Coordinates of C-alpha atoms in Angstrom, one line a residue:
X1 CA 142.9 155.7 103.0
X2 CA 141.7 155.6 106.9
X3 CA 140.0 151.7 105.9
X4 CA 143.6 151.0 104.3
X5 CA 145.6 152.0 107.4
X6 CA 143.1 150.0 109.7
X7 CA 143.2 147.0 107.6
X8 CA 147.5 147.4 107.6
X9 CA 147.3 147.4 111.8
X10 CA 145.0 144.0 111.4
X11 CA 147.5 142.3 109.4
X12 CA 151.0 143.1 111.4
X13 CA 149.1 141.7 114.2
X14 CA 149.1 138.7 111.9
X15 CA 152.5 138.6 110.9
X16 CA 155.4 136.3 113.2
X17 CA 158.7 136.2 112.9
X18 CA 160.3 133.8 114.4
X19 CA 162.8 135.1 116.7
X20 CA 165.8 132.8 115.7
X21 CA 165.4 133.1 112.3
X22 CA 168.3 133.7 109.7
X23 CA 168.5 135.2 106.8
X24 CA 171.7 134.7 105.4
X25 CA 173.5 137.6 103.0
X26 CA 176.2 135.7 101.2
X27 CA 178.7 137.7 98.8
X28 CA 178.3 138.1 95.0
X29 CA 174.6 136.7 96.0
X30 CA 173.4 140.4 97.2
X31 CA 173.8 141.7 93.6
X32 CA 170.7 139.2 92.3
X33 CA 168.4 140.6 94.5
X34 CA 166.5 143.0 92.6
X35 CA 165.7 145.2 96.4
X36 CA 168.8 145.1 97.3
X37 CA 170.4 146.7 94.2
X38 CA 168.3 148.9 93.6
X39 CA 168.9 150.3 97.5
X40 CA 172.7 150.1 96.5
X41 CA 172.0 151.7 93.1
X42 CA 169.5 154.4 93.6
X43 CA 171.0 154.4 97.2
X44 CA 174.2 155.6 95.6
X45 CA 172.4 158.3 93.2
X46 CA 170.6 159.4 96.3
X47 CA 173.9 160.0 98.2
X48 CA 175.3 161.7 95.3
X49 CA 172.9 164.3 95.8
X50 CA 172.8 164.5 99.2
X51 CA 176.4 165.1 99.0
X52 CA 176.1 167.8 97.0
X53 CA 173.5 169.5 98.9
X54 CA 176.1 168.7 102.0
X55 CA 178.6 170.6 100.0
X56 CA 176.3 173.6 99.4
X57 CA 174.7 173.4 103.1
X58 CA 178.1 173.6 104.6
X59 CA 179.2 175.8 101.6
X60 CA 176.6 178.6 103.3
X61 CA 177.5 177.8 106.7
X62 CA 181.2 179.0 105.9
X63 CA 180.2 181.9 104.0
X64 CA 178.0 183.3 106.7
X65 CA 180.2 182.1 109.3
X66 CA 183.7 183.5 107.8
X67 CA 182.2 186.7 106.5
X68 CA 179.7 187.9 109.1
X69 CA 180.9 185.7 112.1
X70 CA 179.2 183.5 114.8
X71 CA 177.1 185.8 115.9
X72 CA 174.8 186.8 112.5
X73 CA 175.2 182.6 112.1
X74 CA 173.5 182.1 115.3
X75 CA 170.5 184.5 114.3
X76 CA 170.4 183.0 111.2
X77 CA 169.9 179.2 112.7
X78 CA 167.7 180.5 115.4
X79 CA 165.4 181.8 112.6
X80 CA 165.9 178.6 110.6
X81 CA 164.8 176.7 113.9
X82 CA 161.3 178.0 113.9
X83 CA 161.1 177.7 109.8
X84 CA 161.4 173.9 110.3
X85 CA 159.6 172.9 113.1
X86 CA 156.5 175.8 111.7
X87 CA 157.1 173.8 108.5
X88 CA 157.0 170.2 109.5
X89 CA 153.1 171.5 111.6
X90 CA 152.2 173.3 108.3
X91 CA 152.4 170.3 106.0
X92 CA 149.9 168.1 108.2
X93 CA 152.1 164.9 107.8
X94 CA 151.1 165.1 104.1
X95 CA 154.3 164.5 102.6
X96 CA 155.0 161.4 104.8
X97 CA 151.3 159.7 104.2
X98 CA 152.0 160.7 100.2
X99 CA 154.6 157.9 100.4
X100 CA 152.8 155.2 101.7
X101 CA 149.3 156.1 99.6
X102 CA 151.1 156.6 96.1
X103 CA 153.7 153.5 96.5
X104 CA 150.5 151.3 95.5
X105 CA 150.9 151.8 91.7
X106 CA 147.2 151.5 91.0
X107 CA 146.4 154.6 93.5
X108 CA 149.6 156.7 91.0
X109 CA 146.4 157.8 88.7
X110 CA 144.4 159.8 91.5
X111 CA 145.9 163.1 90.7
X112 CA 142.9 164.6 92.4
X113 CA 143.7 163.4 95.7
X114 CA 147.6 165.3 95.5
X115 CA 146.0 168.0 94.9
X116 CA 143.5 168.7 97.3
X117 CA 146.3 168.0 99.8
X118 CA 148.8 170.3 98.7
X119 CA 146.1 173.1 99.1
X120 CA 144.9 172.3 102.4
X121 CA 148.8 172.1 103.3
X122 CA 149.9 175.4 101.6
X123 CA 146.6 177.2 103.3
X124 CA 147.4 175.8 106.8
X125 CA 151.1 176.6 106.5
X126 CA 150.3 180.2 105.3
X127 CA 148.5 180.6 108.1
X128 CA 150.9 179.4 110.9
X129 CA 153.4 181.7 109.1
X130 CA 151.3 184.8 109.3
X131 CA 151.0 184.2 112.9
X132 CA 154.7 184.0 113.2
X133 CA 154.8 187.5 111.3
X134 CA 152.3 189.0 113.9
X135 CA 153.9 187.6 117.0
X136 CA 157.6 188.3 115.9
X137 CA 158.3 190.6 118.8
X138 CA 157.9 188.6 121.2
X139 CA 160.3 186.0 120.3
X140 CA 162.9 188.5 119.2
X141 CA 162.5 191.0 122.3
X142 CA 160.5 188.6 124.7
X143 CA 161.5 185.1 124.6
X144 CA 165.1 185.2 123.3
X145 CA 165.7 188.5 124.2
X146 CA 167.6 189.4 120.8
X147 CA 165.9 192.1 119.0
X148 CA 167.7 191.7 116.3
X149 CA 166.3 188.5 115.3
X150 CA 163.1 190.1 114.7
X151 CA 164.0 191.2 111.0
X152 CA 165.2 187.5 110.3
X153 CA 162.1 186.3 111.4
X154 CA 159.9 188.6 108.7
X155 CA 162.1 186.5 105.8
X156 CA 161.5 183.1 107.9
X157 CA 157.7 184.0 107.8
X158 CA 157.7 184.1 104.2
X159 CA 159.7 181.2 103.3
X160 CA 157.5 178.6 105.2
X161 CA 154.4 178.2 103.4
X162 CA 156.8 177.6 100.4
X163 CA 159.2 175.4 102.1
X164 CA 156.0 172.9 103.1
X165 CA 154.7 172.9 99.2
X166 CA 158.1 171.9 98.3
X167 CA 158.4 169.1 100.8
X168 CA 154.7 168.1 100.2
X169 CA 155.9 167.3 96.4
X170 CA 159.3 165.9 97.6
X171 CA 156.9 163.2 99.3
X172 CA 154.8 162.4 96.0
X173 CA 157.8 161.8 94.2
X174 CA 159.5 159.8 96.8
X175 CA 156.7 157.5 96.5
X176 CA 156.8 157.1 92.7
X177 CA 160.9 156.5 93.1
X178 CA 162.0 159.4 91.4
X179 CA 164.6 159.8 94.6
X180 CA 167.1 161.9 92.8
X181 CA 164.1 164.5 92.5
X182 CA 163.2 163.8 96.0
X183 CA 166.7 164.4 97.4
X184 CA 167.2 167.3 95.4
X185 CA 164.4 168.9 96.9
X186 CA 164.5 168.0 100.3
X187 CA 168.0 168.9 100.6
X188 CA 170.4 170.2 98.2
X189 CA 168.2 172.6 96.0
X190 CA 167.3 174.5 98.7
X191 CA 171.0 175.7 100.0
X192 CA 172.3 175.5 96.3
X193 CA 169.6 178.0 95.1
X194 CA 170.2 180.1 98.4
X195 CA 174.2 180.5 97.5
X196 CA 173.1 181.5 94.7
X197 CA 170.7 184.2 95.4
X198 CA 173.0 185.1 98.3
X199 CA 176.1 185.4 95.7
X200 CA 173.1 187.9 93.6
X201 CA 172.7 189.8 96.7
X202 CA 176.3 190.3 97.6
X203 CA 177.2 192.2 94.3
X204 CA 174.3 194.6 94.9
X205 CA 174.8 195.2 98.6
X206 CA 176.8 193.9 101.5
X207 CA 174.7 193.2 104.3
X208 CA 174.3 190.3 106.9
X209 CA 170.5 189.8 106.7
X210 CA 171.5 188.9 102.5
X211 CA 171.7 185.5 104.3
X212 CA 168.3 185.1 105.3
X213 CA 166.6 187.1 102.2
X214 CA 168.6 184.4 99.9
X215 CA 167.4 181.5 101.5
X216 CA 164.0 182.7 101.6
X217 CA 164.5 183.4 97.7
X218 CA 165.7 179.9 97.4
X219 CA 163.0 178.2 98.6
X220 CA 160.5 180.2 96.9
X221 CA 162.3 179.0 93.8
X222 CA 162.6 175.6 95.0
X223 CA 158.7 175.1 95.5
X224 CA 157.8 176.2 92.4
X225 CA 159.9 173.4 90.5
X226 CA 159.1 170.7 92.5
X227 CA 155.2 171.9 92.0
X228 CA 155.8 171.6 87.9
X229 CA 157.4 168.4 88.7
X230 CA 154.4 166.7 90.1
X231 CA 152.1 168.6 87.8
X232 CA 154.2 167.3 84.9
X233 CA 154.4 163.6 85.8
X234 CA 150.4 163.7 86.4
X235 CA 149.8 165.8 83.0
X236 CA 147.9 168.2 84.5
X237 CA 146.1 170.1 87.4
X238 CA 142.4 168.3 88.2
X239 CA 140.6 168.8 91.7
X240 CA 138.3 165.1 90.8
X241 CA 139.2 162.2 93.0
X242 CA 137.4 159.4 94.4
X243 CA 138.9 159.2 97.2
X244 CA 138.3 161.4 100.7
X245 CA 141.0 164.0 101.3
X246 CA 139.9 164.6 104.7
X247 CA 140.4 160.8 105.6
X248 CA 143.8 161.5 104.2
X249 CA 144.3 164.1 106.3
X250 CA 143.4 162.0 109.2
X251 CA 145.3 159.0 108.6
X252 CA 148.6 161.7 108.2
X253 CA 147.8 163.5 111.4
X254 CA 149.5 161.1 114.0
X255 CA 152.9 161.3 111.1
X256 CA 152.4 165.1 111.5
X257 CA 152.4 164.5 115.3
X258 CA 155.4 162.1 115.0
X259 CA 157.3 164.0 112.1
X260 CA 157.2 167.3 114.3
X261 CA 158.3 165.7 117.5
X262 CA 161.4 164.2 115.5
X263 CA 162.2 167.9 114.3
X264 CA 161.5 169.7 117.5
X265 CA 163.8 167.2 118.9
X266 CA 166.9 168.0 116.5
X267 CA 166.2 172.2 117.3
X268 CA 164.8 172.2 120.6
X269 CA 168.3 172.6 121.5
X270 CA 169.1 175.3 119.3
X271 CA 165.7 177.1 120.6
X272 CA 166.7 176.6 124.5
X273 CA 170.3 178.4 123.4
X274 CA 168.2 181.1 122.1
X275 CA 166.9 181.6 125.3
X276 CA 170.4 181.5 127.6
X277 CA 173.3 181.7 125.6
X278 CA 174.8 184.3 123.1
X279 CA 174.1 184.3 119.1
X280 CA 178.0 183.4 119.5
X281 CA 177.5 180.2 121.0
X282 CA 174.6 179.4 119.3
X283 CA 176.6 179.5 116.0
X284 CA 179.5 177.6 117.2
X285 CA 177.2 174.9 118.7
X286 CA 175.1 174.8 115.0
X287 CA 178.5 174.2 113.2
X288 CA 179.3 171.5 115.3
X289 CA 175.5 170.0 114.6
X290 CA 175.8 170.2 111.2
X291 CA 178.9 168.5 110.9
X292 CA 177.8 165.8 113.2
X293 CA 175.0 165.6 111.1
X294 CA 177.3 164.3 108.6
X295 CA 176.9 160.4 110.1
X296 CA 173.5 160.6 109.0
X297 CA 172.7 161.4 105.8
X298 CA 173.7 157.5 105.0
X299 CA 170.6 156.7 106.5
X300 CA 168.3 159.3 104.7
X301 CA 170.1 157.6 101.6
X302 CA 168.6 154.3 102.6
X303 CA 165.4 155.3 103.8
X304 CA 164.6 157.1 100.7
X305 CA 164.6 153.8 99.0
X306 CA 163.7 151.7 101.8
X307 CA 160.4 153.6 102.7
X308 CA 157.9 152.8 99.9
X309 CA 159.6 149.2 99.3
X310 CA 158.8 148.7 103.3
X311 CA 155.3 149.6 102.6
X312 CA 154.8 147.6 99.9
X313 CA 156.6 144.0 101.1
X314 CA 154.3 144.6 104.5
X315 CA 150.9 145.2 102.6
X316 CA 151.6 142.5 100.6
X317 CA 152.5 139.9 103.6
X318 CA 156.2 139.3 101.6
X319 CA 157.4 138.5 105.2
X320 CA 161.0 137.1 103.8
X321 CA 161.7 140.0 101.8
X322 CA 160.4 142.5 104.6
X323 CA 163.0 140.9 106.6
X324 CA 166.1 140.9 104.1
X325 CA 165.3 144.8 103.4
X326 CA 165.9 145.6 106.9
X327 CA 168.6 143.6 107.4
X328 CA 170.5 144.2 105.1
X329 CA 169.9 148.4 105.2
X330 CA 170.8 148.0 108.6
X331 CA 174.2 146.5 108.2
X332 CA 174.8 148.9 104.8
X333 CA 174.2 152.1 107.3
X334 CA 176.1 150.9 110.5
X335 CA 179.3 150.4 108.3
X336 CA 179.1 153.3 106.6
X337 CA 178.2 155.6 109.2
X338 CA 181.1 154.5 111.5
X339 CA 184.0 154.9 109.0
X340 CA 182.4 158.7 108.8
X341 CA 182.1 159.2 112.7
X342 CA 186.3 157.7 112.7
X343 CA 187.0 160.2 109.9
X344 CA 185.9 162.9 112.3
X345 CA 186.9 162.1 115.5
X346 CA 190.6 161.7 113.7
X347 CA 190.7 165.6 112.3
X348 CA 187.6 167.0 114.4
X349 CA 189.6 169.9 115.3
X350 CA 190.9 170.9 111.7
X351 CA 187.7 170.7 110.4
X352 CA 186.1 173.3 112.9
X353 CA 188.9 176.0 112.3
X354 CA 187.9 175.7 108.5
X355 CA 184.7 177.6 110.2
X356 CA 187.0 180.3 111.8
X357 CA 189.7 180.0 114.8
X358 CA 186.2 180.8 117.3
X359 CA 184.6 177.3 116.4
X360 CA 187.2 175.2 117.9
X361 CA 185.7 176.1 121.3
X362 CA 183.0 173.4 119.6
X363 CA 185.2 170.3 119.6
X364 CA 183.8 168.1 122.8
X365 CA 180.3 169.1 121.6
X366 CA 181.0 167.6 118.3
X367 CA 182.5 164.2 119.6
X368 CA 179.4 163.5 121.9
X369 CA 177.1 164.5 119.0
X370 CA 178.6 161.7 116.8
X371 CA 178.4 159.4 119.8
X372 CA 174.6 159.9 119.9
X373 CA 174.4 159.4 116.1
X374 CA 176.8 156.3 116.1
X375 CA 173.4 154.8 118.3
X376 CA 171.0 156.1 115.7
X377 CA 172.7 153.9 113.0
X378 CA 173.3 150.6 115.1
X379 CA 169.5 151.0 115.7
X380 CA 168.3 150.8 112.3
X381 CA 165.5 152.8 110.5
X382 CA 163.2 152.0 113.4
X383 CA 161.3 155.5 112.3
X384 CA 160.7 153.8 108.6
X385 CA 159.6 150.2 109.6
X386 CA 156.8 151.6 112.2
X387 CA 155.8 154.5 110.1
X388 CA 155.3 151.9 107.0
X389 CA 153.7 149.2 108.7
X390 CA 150.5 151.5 110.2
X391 CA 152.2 152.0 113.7
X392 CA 153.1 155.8 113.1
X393 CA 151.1 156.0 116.7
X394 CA 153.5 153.9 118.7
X395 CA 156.0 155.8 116.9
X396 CA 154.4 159.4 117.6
X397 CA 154.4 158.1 121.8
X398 CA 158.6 157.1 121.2
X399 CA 159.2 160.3 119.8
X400 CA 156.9 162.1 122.6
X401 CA 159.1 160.0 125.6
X402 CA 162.5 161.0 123.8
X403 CA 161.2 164.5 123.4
X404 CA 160.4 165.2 127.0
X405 CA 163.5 163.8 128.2
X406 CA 165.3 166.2 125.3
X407 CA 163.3 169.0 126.4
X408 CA 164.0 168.5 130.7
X409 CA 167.5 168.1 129.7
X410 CA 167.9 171.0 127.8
X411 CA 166.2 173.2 130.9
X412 CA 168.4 171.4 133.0
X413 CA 172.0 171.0 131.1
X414 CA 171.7 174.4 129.5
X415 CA 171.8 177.1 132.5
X416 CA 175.0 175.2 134.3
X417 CA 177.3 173.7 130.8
X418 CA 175.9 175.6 128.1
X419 CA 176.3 174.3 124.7
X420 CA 178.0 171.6 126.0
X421 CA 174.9 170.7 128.5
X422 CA 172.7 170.6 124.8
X423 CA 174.9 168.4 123.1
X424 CA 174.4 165.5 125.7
X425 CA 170.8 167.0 126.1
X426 CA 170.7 165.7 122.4
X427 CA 172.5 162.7 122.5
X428 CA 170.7 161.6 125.0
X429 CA 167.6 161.8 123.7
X430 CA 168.6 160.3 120.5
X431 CA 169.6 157.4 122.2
X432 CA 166.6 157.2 124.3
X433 CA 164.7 157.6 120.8
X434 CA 166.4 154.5 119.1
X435 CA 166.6 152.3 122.1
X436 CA 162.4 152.0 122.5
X437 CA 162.0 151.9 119.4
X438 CA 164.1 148.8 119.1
X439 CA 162.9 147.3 122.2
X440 CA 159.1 147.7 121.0
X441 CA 159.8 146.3 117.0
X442 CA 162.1 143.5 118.8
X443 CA 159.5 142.5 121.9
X444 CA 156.3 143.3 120.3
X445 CA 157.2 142.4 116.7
X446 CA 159.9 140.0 116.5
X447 CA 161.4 142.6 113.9
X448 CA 165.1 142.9 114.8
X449 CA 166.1 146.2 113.4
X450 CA 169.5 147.0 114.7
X451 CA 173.1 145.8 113.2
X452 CA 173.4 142.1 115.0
X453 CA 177.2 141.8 113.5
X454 CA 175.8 139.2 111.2

């Protein structure tokens, strides 16, 4: 795998693109490409699903939020900011690198390789989480201050070692285009089976930390189906491969790096609240995240699809077709995505007071989060394209530069505007993210990933 990445950086320096080049998207015409529907097709099934687990993320949000108030919500997301980002370092990039290894149908029979990977993953994740269970009160009574988050954090412990198996399979079956699977798992399973267990633990006993103990429960639940999902499709458990997993493990590394960077990026806001502001901010500035986060999940629908097909058109020097893809998913996303952000800005304020009269106070935030993500769809998947064509390093320095600037922002907005000081702390360096990105693809590669209005 570490000779296949070198030899994919040898031939992008190889490939030109002609900087006034046109490829034209004419009408009915899209339809007889066989990429393009399936991005539209699968795209679609992908969105279905992603709405769904939208429903059921948002579904818990108003739950916790209209039964126990902003402040348990705030806990709650202040634990779920740690489960991520401990997560995203526990998996080792493993789930990422799964997609560009296994989209080569040849490599689909090395069930050796998966495995070995998913052990070293589930080891190292177990690990970070057991630290997390030892140091727990210090962030609780220390850091944050909050002492009551320290019970939360006992359930978040748990949950991560799990959460990273689960994503780790989510990967392997992204690669292999089972992307209903793959959206089910990275996204709606893991609320849908937590309102569930949380609905389980309301008829036994009333109590606000039922919201963590349920999610916990979900995810537990959700890693073991999307483990008998891979080991089904490969017809069995073996440990025998050819190929070094500890090359693997290398050639993931700098996707770990970037992968963690993107997610300490979308909570390093939430963590810098735990440190000044109340749990009651911190909830009301989470609900308008999540809803901001609405704009987006377009372009996970896209990149689900896009991803492997990327990776394959590149390594096979299609240069035509590697140019339609993104073209065309550009445009797709950018459309889409700005009817949502109008749709908000229009009824912003009734949709926060479906949270509770309190969340209201989150309407600016919500308006300059949507702002920032308006930029992240003009700019294209510019995460995607440098991931799948063996520049995850360039990738892993943008995402450094944007996190800094996210991370001085916060320190800086925080203390003075408070949860408004984080949304443009966020915005910001979402923006900043996107826009170097662009510039290096556009500059360095002649790839033009952003929506041209063509």
């Amino acid at each position: 795998m570490y000779q296949q990445c070198c030899i994919e950086n040898a031939l992008l320096k190889q490939v030109i693109y002609a900087p006034n080049q046109r490829v034209v998207l004419m009408g009915l015409k899209v339809f007889k490409d066989n990429d393009k529907k399936e991005i539209l097709s699968k795209g679609v099934s992908f969105l279905f699903i992603r709405v769904l687990g939208l429903f059921a993320g948002y579904a818990f949000t108003y739950l916790v939020a209209r039964f126990y108030g902003a402040e348990v919500y705030g806990l709650v997301v202040l634990g779920f900011s740690l489960f991520v980002f401990i997560g995203v370092l526990g998996r080792l990039g493993v789930d990422v690198n799964l997609v560009k290894f296994y989209s080569s149908e040849e490599k689909r029979s090395d069930k050796g390789l998966f495995y070995r990977v998913v052990l070293k993953s589930f080891f190292f994740s177990s690990t970070l989480a057991f630290i997390l269970y030892l140091t727990r009160g210090f962030f609780a009574n220390v850091l944050f201050e909050k002492p009551a988050v320290e019970t939360y954090l006992i359930w978040v412990a748990l949950a991560i070692p799990f959460w990273s198996l689960t994503l780790v399979c989510a990967g392997y079956l992204r690669a292999i285009k089972m992307n209903h699977w793959f959206a089910f798992l990275n996204n709606s399973g893991r609320f849908l089976f937590t309102i569930l267990f949380l609905m389980v633990l309301w008829s036994i006993v009333d109590a606000p930390l039922n919201a963590i103990k349920a999610h916990t429960f979900g995810v537990i639940v959700l890693a073991i189906l999307g483990f008998f999902l891979c080991v089904r499709h490969f017809g069995g458990i073996s440990l025998k491969t050819e190929s070094n997993s500890w090359h693997f493990l290398r050639a993931a590394f700098p996707m770990m790096l970037s992968t963690s960077m993107l997610v300490l990026l979308g909570w390093i806001d939430t963590f810098t609240l735990g440190i000044y502001e109340t749990e009651r901010n911190i909830g009301i500035y989470n609900v308008a995240l999540k809803l901001a986060t609405l704009t987006s999940f377009t372009l996970q629908a896209i990149n689900s699809i896009l991803a492997p097909k990327l990776a394959d058109s590149f390594r096979k020097e299609k240069k035509d077709q590697f140019s339609k893809l993104i073209r065309f998913s550009t445009k797709l996303n950018f459309l889409t995505t700005l009817v949502i952000v109008i749709l908000i800005v229009v009824s912003h304020k009734w949709i926060l007071a479906l949270f509770g009269s309190e969340f209201v106070a989150g309407s600016l935030i919500l308006l300059v989060l949507c702002a920032g993500q308006l930029v992240n769809s003009f700019s294209g998947s510019v995460g995607v394209i440098l991931q799948m064509t063996g520049h995850q390093k360039t990738y892993q320095n943008i995402v450094l530069a944007a996190l800094l600037l996210n991370i001085i922002l916060n320190f800086a907005l925080i203390p003075a505007y408070g949860n408004l000081g984080a949304a443009i702390a966020t915005a910001s360096s979402m923006a900043c993210r996107n826009v170097l990105a662009v510039g290096y693809l556009k500059r360095k590669l002649g790839i033009v990933s952003y929506y041209d209005f063509r």
